[in-house]
Short mmCIF file of C-alpha atoms in Angstrom, two decimals:
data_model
loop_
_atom_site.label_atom_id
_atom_site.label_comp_id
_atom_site.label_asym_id
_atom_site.label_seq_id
_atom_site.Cartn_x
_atom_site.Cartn_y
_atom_site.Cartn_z
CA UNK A 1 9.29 -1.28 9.34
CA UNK A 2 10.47 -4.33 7.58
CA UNK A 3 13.22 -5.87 10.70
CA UNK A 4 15.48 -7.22 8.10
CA UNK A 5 17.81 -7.41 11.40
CA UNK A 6 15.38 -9.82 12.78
CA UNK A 7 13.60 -11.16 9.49
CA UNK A 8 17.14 -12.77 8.48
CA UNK A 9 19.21 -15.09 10.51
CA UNK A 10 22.58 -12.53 10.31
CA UNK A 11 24.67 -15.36 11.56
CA UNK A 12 24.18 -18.27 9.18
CA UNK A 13 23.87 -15.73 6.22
CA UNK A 14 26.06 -12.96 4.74
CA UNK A 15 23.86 -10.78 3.71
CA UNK A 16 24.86 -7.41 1.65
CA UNK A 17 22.88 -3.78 1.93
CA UNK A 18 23.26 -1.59 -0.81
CA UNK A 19 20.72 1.30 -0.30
CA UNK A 20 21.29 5.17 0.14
CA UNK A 21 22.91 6.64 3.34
CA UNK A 22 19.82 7.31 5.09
CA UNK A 23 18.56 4.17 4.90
CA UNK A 24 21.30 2.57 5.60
CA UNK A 25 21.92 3.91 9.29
CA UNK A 26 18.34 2.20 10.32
CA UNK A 27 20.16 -1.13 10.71
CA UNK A 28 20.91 -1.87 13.68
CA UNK A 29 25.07 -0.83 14.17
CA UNK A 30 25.97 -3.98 15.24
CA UNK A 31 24.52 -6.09 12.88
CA UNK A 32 26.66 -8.95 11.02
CA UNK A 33 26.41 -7.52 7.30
CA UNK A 34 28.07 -6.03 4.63
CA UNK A 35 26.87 -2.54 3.91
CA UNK A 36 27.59 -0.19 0.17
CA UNK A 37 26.16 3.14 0.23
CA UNK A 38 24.68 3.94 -3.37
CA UNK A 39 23.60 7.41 -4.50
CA UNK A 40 20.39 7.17 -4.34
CA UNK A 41 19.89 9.69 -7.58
CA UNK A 42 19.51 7.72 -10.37
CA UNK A 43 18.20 4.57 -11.70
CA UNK A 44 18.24 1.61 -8.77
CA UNK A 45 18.95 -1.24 -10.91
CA UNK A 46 22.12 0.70 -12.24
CA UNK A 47 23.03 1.79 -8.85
CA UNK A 48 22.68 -0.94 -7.53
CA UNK A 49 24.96 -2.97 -9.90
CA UNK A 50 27.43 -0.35 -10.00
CA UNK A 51 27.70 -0.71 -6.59
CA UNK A 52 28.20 -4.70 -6.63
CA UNK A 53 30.45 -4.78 -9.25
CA UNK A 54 33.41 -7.42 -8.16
CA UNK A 55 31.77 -8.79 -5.39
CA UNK A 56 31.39 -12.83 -4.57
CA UNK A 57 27.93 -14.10 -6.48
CA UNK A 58 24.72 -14.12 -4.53
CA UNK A 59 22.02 -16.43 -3.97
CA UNK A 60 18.96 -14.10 -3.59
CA UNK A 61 17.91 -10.68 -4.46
CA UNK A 62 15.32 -9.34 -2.08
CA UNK A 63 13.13 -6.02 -1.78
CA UNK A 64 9.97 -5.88 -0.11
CA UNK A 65 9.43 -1.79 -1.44
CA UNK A 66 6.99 -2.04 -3.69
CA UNK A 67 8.64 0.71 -6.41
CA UNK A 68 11.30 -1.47 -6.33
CA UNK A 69 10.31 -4.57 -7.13
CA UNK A 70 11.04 -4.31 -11.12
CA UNK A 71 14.51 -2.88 -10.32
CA UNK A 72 15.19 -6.43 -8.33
CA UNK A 73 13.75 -8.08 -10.73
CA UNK A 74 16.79 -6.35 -13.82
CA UNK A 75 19.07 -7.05 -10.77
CA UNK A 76 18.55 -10.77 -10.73
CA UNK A 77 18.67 -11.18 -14.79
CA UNK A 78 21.85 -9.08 -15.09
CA UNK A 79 23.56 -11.51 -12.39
CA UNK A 80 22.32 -14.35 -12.71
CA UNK A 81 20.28 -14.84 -10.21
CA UNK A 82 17.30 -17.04 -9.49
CA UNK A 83 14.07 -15.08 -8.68
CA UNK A 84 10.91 -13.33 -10.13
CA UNK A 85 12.00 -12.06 -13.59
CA UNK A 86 10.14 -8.65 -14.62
CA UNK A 87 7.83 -10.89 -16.62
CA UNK A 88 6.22 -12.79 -13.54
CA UNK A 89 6.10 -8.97 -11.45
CA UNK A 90 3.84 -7.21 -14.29
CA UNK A 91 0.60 -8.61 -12.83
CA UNK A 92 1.19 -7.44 -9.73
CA UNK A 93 2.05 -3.63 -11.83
CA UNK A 94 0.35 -3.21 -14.74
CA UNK A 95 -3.06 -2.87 -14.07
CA UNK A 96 -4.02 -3.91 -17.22
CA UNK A 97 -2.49 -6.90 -17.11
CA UNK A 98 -3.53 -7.43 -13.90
CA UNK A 99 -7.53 -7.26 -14.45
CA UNK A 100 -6.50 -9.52 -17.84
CA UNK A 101 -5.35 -12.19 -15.77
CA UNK A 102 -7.87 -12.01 -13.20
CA UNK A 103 -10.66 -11.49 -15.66
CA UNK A 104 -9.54 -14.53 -17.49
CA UNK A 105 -9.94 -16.83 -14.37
CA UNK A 106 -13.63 -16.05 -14.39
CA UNK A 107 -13.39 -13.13 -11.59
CA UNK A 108 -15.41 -10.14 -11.97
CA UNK A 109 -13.13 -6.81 -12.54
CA UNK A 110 -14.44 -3.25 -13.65
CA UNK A 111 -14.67 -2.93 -17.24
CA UNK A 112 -11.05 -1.21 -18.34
CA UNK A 113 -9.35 -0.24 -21.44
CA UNK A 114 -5.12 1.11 -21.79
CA UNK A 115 -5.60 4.92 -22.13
CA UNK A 116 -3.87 4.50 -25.55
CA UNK A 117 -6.64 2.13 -26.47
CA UNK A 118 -9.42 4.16 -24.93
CA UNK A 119 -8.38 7.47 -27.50
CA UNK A 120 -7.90 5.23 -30.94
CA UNK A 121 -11.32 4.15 -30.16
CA UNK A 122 -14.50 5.26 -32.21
CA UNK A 123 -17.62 6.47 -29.73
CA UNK A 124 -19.48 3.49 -29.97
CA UNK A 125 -16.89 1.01 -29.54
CA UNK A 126 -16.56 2.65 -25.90
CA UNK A 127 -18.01 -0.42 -23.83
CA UNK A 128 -18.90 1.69 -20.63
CA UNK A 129 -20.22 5.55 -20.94
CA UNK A 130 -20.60 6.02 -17.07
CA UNK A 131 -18.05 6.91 -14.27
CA UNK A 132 -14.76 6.76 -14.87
CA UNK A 133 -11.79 6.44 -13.41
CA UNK A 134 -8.47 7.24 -14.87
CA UNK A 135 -5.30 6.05 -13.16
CA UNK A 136 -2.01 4.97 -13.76
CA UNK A 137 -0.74 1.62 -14.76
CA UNK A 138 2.04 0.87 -12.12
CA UNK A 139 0.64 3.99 -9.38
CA UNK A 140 0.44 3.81 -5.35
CA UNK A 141 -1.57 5.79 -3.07
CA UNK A 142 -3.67 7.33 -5.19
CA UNK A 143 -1.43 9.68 -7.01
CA UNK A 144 -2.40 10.86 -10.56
CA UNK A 145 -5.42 9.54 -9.82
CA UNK A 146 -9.10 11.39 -11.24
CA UNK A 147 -12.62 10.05 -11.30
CA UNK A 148 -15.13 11.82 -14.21
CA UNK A 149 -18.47 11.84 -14.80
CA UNK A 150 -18.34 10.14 -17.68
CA UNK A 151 -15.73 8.13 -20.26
CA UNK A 152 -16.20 10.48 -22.09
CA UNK A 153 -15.31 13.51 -20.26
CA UNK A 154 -12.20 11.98 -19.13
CA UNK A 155 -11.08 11.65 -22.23
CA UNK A 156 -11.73 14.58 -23.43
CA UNK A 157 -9.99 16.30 -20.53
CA UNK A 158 -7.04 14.43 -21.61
CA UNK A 159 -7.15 15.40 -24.99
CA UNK A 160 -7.51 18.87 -24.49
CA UNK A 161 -5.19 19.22 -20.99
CA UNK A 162 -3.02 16.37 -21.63
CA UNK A 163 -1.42 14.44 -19.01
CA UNK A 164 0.87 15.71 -15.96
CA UNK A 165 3.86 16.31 -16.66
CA UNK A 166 6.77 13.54 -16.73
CA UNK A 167 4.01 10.96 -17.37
CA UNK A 168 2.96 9.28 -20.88
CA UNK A 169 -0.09 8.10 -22.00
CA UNK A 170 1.17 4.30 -22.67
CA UNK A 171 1.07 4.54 -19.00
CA UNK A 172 -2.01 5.20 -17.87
CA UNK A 173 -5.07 3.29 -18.12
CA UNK A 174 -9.02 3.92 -17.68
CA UNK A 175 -11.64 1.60 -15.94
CA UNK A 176 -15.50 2.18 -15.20
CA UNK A 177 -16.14 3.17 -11.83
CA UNK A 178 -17.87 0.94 -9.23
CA UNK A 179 -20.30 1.78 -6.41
CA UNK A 180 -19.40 0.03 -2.71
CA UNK A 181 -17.04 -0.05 0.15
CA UNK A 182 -13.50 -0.87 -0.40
CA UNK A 183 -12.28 -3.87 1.21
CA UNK A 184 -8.65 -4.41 1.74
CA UNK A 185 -6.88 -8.42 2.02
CA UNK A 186 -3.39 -8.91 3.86
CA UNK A 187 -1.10 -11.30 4.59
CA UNK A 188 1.25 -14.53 3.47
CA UNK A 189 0.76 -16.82 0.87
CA UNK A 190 2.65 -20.20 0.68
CA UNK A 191 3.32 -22.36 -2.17
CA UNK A 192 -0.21 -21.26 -3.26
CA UNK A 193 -1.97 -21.26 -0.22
CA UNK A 194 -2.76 -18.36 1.90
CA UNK A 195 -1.09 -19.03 5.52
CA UNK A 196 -2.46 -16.10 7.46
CA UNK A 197 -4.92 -13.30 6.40
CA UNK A 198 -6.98 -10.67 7.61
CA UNK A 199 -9.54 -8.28 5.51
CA UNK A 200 -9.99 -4.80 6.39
CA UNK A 201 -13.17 -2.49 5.76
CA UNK A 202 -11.66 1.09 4.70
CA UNK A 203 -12.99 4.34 6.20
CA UNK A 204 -13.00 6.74 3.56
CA UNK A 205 -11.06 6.00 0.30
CA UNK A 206 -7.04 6.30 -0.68
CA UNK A 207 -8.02 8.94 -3.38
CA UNK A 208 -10.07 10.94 -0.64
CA UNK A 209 -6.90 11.34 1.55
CA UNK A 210 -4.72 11.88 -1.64
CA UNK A 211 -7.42 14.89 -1.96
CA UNK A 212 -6.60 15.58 1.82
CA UNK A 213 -9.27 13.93 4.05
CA UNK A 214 -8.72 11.35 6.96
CA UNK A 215 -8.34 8.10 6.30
CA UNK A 216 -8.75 4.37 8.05
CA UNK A 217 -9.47 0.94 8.30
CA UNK A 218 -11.16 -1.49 10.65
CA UNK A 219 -10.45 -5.36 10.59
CA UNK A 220 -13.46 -7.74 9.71
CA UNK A 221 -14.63 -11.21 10.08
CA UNK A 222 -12.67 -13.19 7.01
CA UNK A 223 -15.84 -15.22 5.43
CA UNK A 224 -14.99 -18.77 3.87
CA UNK A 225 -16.23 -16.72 0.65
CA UNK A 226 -13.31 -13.89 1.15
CA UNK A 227 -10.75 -16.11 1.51
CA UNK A 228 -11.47 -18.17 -1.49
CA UNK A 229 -11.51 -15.06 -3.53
CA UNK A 230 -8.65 -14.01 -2.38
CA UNK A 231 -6.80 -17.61 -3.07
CA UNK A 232 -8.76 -17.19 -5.97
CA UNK A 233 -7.36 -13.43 -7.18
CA UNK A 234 -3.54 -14.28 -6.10
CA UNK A 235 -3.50 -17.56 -7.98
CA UNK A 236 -4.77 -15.49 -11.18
CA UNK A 237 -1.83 -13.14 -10.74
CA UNK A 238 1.20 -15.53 -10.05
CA UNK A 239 1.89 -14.54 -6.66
CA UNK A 240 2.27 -18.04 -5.09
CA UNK A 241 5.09 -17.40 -2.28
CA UNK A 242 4.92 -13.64 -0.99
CA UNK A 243 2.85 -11.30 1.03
CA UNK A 244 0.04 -9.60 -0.45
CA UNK A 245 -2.35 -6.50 0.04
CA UNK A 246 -5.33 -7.14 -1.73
CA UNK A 247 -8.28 -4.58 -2.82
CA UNK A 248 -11.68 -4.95 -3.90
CA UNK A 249 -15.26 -3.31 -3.69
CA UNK A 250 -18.02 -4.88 -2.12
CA UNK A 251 -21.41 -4.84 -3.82
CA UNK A 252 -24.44 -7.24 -3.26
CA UNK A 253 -23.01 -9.87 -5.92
CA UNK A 254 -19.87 -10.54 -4.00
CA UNK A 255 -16.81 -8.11 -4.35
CA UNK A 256 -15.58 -7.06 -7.30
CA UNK A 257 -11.48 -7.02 -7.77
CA UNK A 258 -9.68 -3.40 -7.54
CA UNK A 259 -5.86 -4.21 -7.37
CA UNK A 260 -3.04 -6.23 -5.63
CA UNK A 261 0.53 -6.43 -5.49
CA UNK A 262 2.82 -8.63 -3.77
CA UNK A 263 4.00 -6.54 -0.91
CA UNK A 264 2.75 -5.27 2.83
CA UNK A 265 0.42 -2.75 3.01
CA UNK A 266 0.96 0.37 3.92
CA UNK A 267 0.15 2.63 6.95
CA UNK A 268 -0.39 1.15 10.21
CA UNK A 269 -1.72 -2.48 8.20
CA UNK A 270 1.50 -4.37 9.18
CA UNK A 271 0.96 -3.11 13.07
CA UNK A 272 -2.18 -3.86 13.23
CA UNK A 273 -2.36 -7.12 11.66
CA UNK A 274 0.58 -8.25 14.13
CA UNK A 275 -1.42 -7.06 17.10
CA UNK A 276 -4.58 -9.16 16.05
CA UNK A 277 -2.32 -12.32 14.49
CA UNK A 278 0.87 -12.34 15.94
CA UNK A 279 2.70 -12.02 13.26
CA UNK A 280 4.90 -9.56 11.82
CA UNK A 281 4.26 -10.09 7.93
CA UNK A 282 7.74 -8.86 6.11
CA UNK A 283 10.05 -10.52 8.92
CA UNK A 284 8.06 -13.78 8.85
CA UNK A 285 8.41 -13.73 4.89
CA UNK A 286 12.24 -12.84 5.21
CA UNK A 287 11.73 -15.57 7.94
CA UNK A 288 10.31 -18.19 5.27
CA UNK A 289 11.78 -17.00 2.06
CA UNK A 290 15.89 -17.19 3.60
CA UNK A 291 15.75 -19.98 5.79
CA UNK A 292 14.14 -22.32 3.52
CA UNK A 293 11.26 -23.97 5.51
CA UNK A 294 7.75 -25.36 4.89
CA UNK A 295 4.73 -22.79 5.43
CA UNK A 296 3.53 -25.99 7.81
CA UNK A 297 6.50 -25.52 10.23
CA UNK A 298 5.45 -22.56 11.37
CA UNK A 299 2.23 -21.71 14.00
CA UNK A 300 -0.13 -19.84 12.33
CA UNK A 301 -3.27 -18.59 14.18
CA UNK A 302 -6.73 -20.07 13.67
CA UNK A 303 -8.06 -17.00 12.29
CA UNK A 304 -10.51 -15.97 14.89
CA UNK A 305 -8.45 -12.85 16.90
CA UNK A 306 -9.37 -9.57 17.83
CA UNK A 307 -9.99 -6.55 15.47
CA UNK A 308 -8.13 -3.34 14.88
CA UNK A 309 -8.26 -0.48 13.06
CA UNK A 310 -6.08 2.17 12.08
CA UNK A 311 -6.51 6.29 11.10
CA UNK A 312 -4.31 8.57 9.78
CA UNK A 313 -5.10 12.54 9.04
CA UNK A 314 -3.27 13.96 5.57
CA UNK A 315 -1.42 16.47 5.85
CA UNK A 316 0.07 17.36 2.54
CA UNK A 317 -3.01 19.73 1.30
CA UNK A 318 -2.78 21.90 4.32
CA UNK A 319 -0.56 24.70 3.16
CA UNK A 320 1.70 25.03 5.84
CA UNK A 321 4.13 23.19 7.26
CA UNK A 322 2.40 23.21 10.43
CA UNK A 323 -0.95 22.50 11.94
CA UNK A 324 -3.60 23.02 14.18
CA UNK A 325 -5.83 20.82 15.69
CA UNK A 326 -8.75 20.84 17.51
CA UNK A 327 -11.81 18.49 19.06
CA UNK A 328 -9.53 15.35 19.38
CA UNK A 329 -9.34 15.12 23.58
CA UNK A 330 -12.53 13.01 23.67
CA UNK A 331 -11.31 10.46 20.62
CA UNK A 332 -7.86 10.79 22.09
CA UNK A 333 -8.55 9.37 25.90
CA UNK A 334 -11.02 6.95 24.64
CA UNK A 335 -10.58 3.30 26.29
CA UNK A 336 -10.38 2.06 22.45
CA UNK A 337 -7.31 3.71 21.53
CA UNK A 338 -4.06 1.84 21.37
CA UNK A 339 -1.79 4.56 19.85
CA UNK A 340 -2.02 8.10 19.11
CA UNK A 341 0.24 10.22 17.67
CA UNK A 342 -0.09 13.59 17.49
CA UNK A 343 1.77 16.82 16.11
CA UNK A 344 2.04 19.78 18.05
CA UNK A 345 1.35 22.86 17.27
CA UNK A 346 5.57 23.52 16.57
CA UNK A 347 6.33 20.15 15.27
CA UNK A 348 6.38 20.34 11.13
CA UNK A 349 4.29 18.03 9.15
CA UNK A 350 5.39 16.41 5.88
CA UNK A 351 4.23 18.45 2.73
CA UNK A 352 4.14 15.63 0.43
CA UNK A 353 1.87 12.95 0.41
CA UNK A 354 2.71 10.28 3.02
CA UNK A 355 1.09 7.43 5.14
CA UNK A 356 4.14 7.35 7.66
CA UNK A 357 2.62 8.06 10.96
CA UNK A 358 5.61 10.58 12.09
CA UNK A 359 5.13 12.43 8.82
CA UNK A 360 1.52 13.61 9.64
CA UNK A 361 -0.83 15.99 11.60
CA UNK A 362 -2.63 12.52 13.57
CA UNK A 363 -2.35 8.99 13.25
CA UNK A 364 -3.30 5.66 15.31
CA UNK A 365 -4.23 2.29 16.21
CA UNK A 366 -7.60 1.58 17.91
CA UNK A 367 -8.46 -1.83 19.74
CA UNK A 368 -9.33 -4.30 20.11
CA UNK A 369 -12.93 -4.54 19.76
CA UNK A 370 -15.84 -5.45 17.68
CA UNK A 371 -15.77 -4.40 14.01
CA UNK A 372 -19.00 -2.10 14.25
CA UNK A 373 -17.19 -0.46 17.47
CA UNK A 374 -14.13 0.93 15.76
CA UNK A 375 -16.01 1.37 12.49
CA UNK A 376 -18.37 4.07 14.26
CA UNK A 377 -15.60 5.50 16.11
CA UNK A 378 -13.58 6.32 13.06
CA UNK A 379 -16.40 7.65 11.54
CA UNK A 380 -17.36 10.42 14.59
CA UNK A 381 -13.68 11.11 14.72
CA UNK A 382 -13.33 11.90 10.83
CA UNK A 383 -16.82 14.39 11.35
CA UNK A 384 -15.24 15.84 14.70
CA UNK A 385 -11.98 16.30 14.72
CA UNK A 386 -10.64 19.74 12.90
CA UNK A 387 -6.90 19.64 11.46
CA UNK A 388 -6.33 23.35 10.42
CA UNK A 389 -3.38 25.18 9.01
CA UNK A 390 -1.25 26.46 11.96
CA UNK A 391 1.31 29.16 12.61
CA UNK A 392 4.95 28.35 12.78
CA UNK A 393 7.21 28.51 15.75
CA UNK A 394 7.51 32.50 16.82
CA UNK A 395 4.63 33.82 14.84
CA UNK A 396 6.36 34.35 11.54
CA UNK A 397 4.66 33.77 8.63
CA UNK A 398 4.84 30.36 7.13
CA UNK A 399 6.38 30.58 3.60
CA UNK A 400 4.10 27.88 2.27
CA UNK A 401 1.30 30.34 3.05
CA UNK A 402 3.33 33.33 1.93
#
């Protein structure tokens, strides 16, 4: 996904891999590079220096993975080496810090308290009593993620259930809950400036497909107001030279902020914001970030390309392994479809959560067309198409079902 083989000029660099076995065979074989298998069972910083240990100093730590940005970071101070330090990366974490920072530039957030702070604090020092979200502080796709009623109630529920297991409550934070689309901003940023970006419109939400139901996106028109929030939102953060995925909710005052973090987004976001731009965002940043040159050396398009969109059907809260699925021949021959990819009926889905497109029941590209266009088509897809539980290859019975 990222083309490190093609993101980094192999010949005038030596460039080390240290990452577990199965990640290391998707390099290309012949690629000029130096290659350490770590475990891939234990802590990544320590792994990763373990695995060093001896060698020639570096100039540059990189990961693009987002869970691994803080292990980099330890990486970098235990050798020496120049780079974000965990101090400049817990903006783009810690959602508390995050909102701080982009509160304090003037930028409307929801209102949010640190769990911790939430439960030492008397009734009516609660600022919000409505909807409630509570997620936590450094989280991804939606997991450990529960919306209440009320402020209240959530904290309640975590008084008297407590938290899931493995997780503490210094971790976790709680924010009001906001009415409105979700909006979602990718691409580059340069010495402070944005050098190519498109904004999305989700269909359906991250924590609706964590709860197992379809999810997409559709490209929009970027408005001179978007983009200066967004330059807006990353300066507040610190991310100056990066990519970035971007999130916020739209409501009739402008959008409000959600999240961001300095890293591609995932699901089909980096294909479909090459097919509209041009550009493949983690190569070009390897591209920019290794080679040394000025964001201006490089062709950038003018902003106004075609849309995309992209869909992708759960399949972690099936209960089986494998699925059936049923009204999809209409969506599937449909002249706006770029890519479909579909299970069989014998082909096992991934029982974890997962936004790889392989790992799922269905998941594709549409395009390109108008906005409105692949927005309704999502939508009658999502109300038509049926992804059931299936039965496994020679009619046993599956043992996830057992």
């Amino acid at each position: 996904m990222i083309r490190y083989a093609s993101g980094i000029d192999h010949e005038a660099h030596d460039v080390t891999y240290v990452g577990p076995a199965d990640r290391l065979t998707t390099l290309p074989a012949d690629l000029r590079c130096t290659r350490i298998e770590r475990p891939g069972t234990g802590d990544t910083a320590t792994e990763v220096l373990a695995a060093v240990a001896g060698l020639p100093p570096f100039d540059s730590v990189i990961s693009l993975a987002e869970f691994d940005l803080i292990a980099a970071a330890q990486v970098r101070t235990a050798l020496g080496v120049p780079g974000d330090q965990e101090a400049d990366i817990l903006p783009w974490r810690d959602k508390v810090v995050m909102k701080s920072a982009v509160a304090a530039a003037g930028l409307r957030v929801p209102r949010f308290m640190s769990l911790s702070e939430a439960l030492d604090a008397e009734h009516d020092e609660l600022p919000w009593a409505h909807e409630t979200v509570l997620k936590p502080l450094d989280g991804a796709a939606s997991l450990n993620v529960h919306v209440y009623p009320t402020l209240a109630e959530a904290l309640a529920v975590v008084r008297e259930a407590g938290l899931p297991e493995g997780t503490e409550q210094s971790g976790f934070e709680v924010e009001e809950f906001i009415t409105g689309p979700i909006i979602h901003v990718d691409g580059l940023v340069a010495d402070g400036k944005p050098a190519v970006v498109k904004a999305s419109r989700y269909i359906g939400t991250c924590l609706g497909y964590a709860d197992g139901t379809p999810l997409g996106s559709v490209q929009i028109d970027l408005t001179p107001e978007l983009h200066q929030w967004t330059t807006e939102c990353l300066a507040a953060v610190g991310i100056t030279t990066s990519l970035f995925h971007l999130e916020g909710i739209e409501t009739a005052d402008g959008p409000v902020f959600l999240e961001v973090g300095a890293r591609f987004g995932g699901a089909d976001v980096v294909d479909t914001f090459e097919l509209a731009t041009g550009v493949h965002l983690p190569s070009r940043y390897l591209q920019l970030i290794t080679d040394g040159l000025e964001a201006g050396s490089y062709t950038w398009p003018d902003g106004d390309e075609p849309h995309y969109g992209w869909f992708i059907w759960p399949g972690h809260r099936l209960g089986s392994e494998f699925c059936r699925i049923e009204g999809e021949r209409a969506f599937r021959e449909s002249p706006l479809v770029h890519r479909w990819i579909q299970r069989s009926e014998s082909d096992p889905v991934k029982t974890t959560l997962s936004y790889v497109d392989t790992d799922v029941p269905l998941a594709g590209i549409v395009g390109p067309a108008g906005s409105a266009e692949l927005d309704r088509f999502l939508r009658e897809a999502f109300s038509s198409i049926g992804v059931e539980p299936g039965t496994p290859p020679g009619g046993g019975a599956d043992e996830n079902q057992a």
